[in-house]
Coordinates of C-alpha atoms in Angstrom, one line a residue:
M1 CA 8.7 12.3 16.6
N2 CA 10.5 14.9 14.4
D3 CA 8.8 18.1 12.9
E4 CA 8.2 16.3 9.6
Q5 CA 6.5 13.3 11.3
L6 CA 4.4 15.7 13.3
R7 CA 3.2 17.5 10.2
R8 CA 2.5 14.2 8.2
Y9 CA 0.4 12.8 11.0
S10 CA -1.3 16.1 12.3
R11 CA -4.8 15.4 11.2
Q12 CA -4.6 12.0 13.0
I13 CA -2.8 13.3 16.1
M14 CA -5.6 16.0 16.5
L15 CA -8.0 13.1 17.3
P16 CA -8.3 12.7 21.1
D17 CA -8.5 8.7 20.5
V18 CA -5.1 8.9 18.8
D19 CA -3.1 12.2 20.0
L20 CA 0.7 11.8 20.5
D21 CA 0.5 8.7 22.4
G22 CA -1.3 6.9 19.9
Q23 CA 0.8 7.9 17.1
D24 CA 3.9 6.9 19.1
K25 CA 2.2 3.6 19.6
L26 CA 1.8 3.3 15.7
L27 CA 5.2 4.2 15.0
A28 CA 6.5 1.6 17.4
A29 CA 4.2 -1.2 16.0
H30 CA 5.3 -3.9 13.8
V31 CA 2.4 -5.6 11.8
L32 CA 2.5 -8.7 9.4
I33 CA 0.4 -8.4 6.4
I34 CA -0.4 -11.7 4.7
G35 CA -1.5 -11.4 1.1
L36 CA -1.0 -8.3 -0.9
G37 CA -4.0 -8.6 -3.3
G38 CA -7.4 -6.9 -3.3
L39 CA -7.6 -6.9 0.6
G40 CA -4.0 -6.3 1.4
S41 CA -3.6 -3.4 -1.0
P42 CA -5.7 -0.9 1.1
V43 CA -4.7 -2.5 4.3
A44 CA -1.1 -1.8 3.5
M45 CA -1.5 1.5 2.0
Y46 CA -3.6 2.8 4.9
L47 CA -1.3 1.5 7.7
A48 CA 1.8 2.9 5.8
A49 CA 0.0 6.3 5.5
A50 CA -0.9 6.3 9.0
G51 CA 2.6 5.8 10.3
V52 CA 2.7 2.1 11.5
G53 CA 6.5 2.1 11.9
H54 CA 7.4 -1.4 10.4
L55 CA 5.5 -3.5 7.9
T56 CA 6.3 -7.1 6.9
L57 CA 4.5 -8.1 3.6
V58 CA 4.3 -11.8 2.7
D59 CA 3.1 -13.0 -0.7
F60 CA 4.6 -15.6 -3.0
D61 CA 2.5 -14.6 -6.1
A62 CA 3.2 -12.3 -8.9
V63 CA 1.2 -9.4 -10.2
D64 CA -1.2 -10.4 -13.2
L65 CA -3.3 -8.1 -15.5
T66 CA -6.5 -9.4 -14.1
N67 CA -5.3 -8.1 -10.5
L68 CA -5.3 -4.5 -11.6
Q69 CA -9.1 -4.2 -11.5
R70 CA -8.9 -4.2 -7.7
Q71 CA -5.3 -4.6 -6.4
I72 CA -4.6 -0.9 -6.3
V73 CA -1.1 -1.1 -4.6
H74 CA 0.2 -2.5 -7.9
T75 CA 0.7 -1.0 -11.4
T76 CA 0.7 -2.0 -15.0
A77 CA 4.4 -1.7 -15.1
R78 CA 4.7 -4.3 -12.4
I79 CA 2.9 -7.0 -14.1
G80 CA 5.1 -10.2 -13.6
M81 CA 6.8 -8.8 -10.5
N82 CA 6.2 -10.3 -7.1
K83 CA 3.4 -8.9 -5.3
A84 CA 5.1 -8.3 -1.9
A85 CA 8.0 -6.4 -3.8
S86 CA 5.5 -4.4 -5.8
A87 CA 3.6 -3.3 -2.8
A88 CA 6.8 -2.4 -0.9
Q89 CA 7.7 -0.1 -3.7
S90 CA 4.4 1.6 -3.5
L91 CA 4.6 1.9 0.2
R92 CA 8.1 3.4 0.3
E93 CA 7.0 6.1 -2.1
L94 CA 4.0 6.7 -0.2
N95 CA 5.8 7.0 3.2
P96 CA 9.4 6.6 3.3
D97 CA 9.5 6.9 7.2
V98 CA 8.1 3.2 7.4
R99 CA 10.3 0.2 7.4
V100 CA 8.8 -2.3 4.8
D101 CA 10.1 -5.9 4.7
T102 CA 9.2 -8.5 2.3
I103 CA 8.8 -12.2 2.2
E104 CA 8.3 -13.5 -1.2
Q105 CA 7.6 -17.2 -0.9
L106 CA 5.2 -19.5 1.0
L107 CA 5.7 -20.1 4.7
D108 CA 5.5 -23.4 6.5
A109 CA 4.0 -23.7 9.8
D110 CA 7.3 -23.3 11.7
A111 CA 8.3 -20.2 9.5
L112 CA 4.9 -18.6 9.8
L113 CA 4.9 -19.1 13.8
A114 CA 8.4 -17.5 14.0
Q115 CA 7.1 -14.4 11.9
V116 CA 4.0 -14.0 14.0
K117 CA 6.1 -14.2 17.3
M118 CA 8.0 -11.1 16.2
V119 CA 5.1 -8.8 15.5
S120 CA 2.4 -6.8 17.2
L121 CA -0.6 -7.7 14.9
V122 CA -1.4 -10.0 12.0
I123 CA -3.7 -9.1 9.2
D124 CA -5.1 -12.0 7.1
C125 CA -5.7 -10.7 3.5
T126 CA -5.5 -14.2 1.9
D127 CA -8.0 -16.1 -0.2
N128 CA -8.0 -19.6 0.9
F129 CA -9.1 -21.5 3.9
Q130 CA -5.9 -23.5 4.2
T131 CA -3.7 -20.4 4.7
R132 CA -6.2 -18.8 7.0
F133 CA -6.3 -21.6 9.3
A134 CA -2.7 -21.9 9.4
I135 CA -2.3 -18.0 10.1
N136 CA -5.0 -18.6 12.9
A137 CA -3.2 -21.5 14.5
A138 CA 0.0 -19.4 14.7
C139 CA -1.8 -16.4 16.0
V140 CA -3.4 -18.6 18.7
A141 CA -0.1 -20.3 19.7
A142 CA 1.8 -17.0 19.8
K143 CA -1.3 -15.0 21.4
V144 CA -1.0 -12.3 18.8
P145 CA -4.2 -10.5 17.6
L146 CA -5.6 -11.4 14.3
V147 CA -7.7 -9.0 11.9
S148 CA -9.4 -11.2 9.4
G149 CA -11.1 -10.2 6.1
A150 CA -12.8 -11.7 3.1
A151 CA -14.5 -10.7 0.0
I152 CA -16.2 -12.4 -3.0
R153 CA -18.8 -11.5 -5.5
L154 CA -20.8 -8.5 -3.8
E155 CA -20.2 -10.0 -0.3
G156 CA -17.6 -9.2 2.4
Q157 CA -16.8 -9.9 6.0
V158 CA -14.3 -8.7 8.6
A159 CA -13.7 -9.9 12.3
V160 CA -11.0 -9.8 14.8
F161 CA -9.7 -12.7 16.8
D162 CA -7.7 -11.8 19.9
A163 CA -6.0 -14.8 21.5
R164 CA -4.9 -12.3 24.5
L165 CA -8.6 -12.4 25.5
E166 CA -9.8 -15.6 27.3
T167 CA -13.3 -15.0 25.9
S168 CA -12.4 -14.3 22.4
P169 CA -13.0 -17.0 19.6
C170 CA -10.5 -18.0 17.0
Y171 CA -11.0 -18.4 13.4
R172 CA -11.5 -22.1 13.8
C173 CA -14.4 -21.4 16.0
L174 CA -16.1 -19.8 12.9
Y175 CA -15.3 -22.3 10.0
E176 CA -14.8 -26.0 9.7
E177 CA -11.5 -27.2 8.3
D178 CA -13.5 -28.8 5.3
S179 CA -15.0 -25.4 4.2
D180 CA -15.0 -24.9 0.5
D181 CA -12.9 -22.1 -1.1
L182 CA -14.6 -19.5 -3.5
T183 CA -12.2 -17.8 -5.8
C184 CA -12.4 -14.4 -7.6
A185 CA -11.3 -16.1 -10.8
A186 CA -14.3 -18.5 -10.6
N187 CA -16.9 -16.2 -9.1
G188 CA -15.9 -12.6 -9.6
V189 CA -15.5 -9.6 -7.3
L190 CA -16.4 -6.0 -7.6
A191 CA -13.5 -3.7 -7.2
P192 CA -14.7 -1.2 -4.5
L193 CA -15.8 -4.3 -2.3
V194 CA -12.4 -5.2 -1.4
G195 CA -11.5 -1.6 -0.9
V196 CA -14.1 -1.4 1.9
I197 CA -13.5 -4.7 3.7
G198 CA -9.7 -3.9 3.5
S199 CA -10.1 -0.4 4.8
M200 CA -12.2 -1.8 7.7
Q201 CA -9.3 -4.2 8.4
A202 CA -7.0 -1.3 8.5
L203 CA -9.1 0.6 10.9
E204 CA -9.4 -2.2 13.3
A205 CA -5.8 -2.8 13.3
I206 CA -5.3 0.9 14.2
K207 CA -7.9 0.7 17.0
L208 CA -6.1 -2.4 18.5
I209 CA -2.5 -0.9 18.3
C210 CA -3.6 2.5 19.7
G211 CA -6.0 0.9 22.3
F212 CA -9.3 2.9 21.6
G213 CA -12.7 2.3 20.6
T214 CA -14.9 -1.0 20.7
G215 CA -13.1 -3.6 18.8
L216 CA -14.5 -6.7 16.8
A217 CA -13.3 -9.5 19.0
G218 CA -16.3 -11.7 19.4
R219 CA -18.3 -10.2 16.5
L220 CA -18.4 -10.7 12.8
L221 CA -19.5 -7.9 10.4
L222 CA -21.1 -9.0 7.2
L223 CA -21.5 -6.7 4.2
D224 CA -24.1 -7.1 1.5
A225 CA -22.7 -4.6 -1.1
R226 CA -25.6 -5.1 -3.5
H227 CA -28.1 -3.5 -1.0
S228 CA -25.4 -1.6 1.1
Q229 CA -26.4 -3.4 4.1
W230 CA -24.1 -4.3 7.2
R231 CA -25.1 -7.1 9.6
E232 CA -23.5 -7.9 12.9
L233 CA -23.4 -11.5 14.2
K234 CA -22.2 -12.3 17.8
L235 CA -19.4 -14.9 17.6
P236 CA -18.9 -16.8 20.9
K237 CA -15.9 -18.9 21.7
D238 CA -16.6 -22.6 20.7
P239 CA -16.1 -24.6 23.8
C240 CA -15.4 -27.7 21.5
C241 CA -12.9 -25.8 19.2
P242 CA -10.0 -28.2 18.6
L243 CA -7.5 -25.3 18.7
C244 CA -8.5 -22.7 21.2
S245 CA -10.6 -24.4 23.7
K246 CA -9.4 -25.8 26.9

């Protein structure tokens, strides 16, 4: 690290759990963020600010006026712009030290797997089950950790699926493939809720990269924002899972 980096990350380096070694790990990490909406906004901004050295942003969608209530990485001036490109512009302004690449299209299964194989960690910030299952399948195949989040109305959840661990479940252990999607357009969502869940995803990502603390693999955190209550559920590996079970 140079002197400017030491100053930029000094408050983080002060933490014994991070220190210089952890900051070096962050700078060397390559994280794939899929979805630059309500969850992807705080995830991308916090990881860039924390000094994750290489971020690849994936989103085919364009910024819409209705997004700006909660998708804080975008601005009014960027309505109509691709979300990955818009987010990249914000991140480069926030921390020019971070390399930011964008993929501004849908990825088929083969392309998705190829991208997952190139990174240290994947963060799923998407809003539909079909995409989540595809991301999970790629992470299981490549044995790359996956940080998953979801938020709708006043409810949110966050979990970690780490295919490197023999006992860790995968996303398919939690949900059936015929699960119904709930959309923000049809159900609504409170703006700070996605900030809370996205921030938790960023936190779990940093812990995984640096290697400290107790991770969420095998656990599911559920947030009831109406009553400010967190619940934790144990999430065992499904011995009958068609994807990750032997």
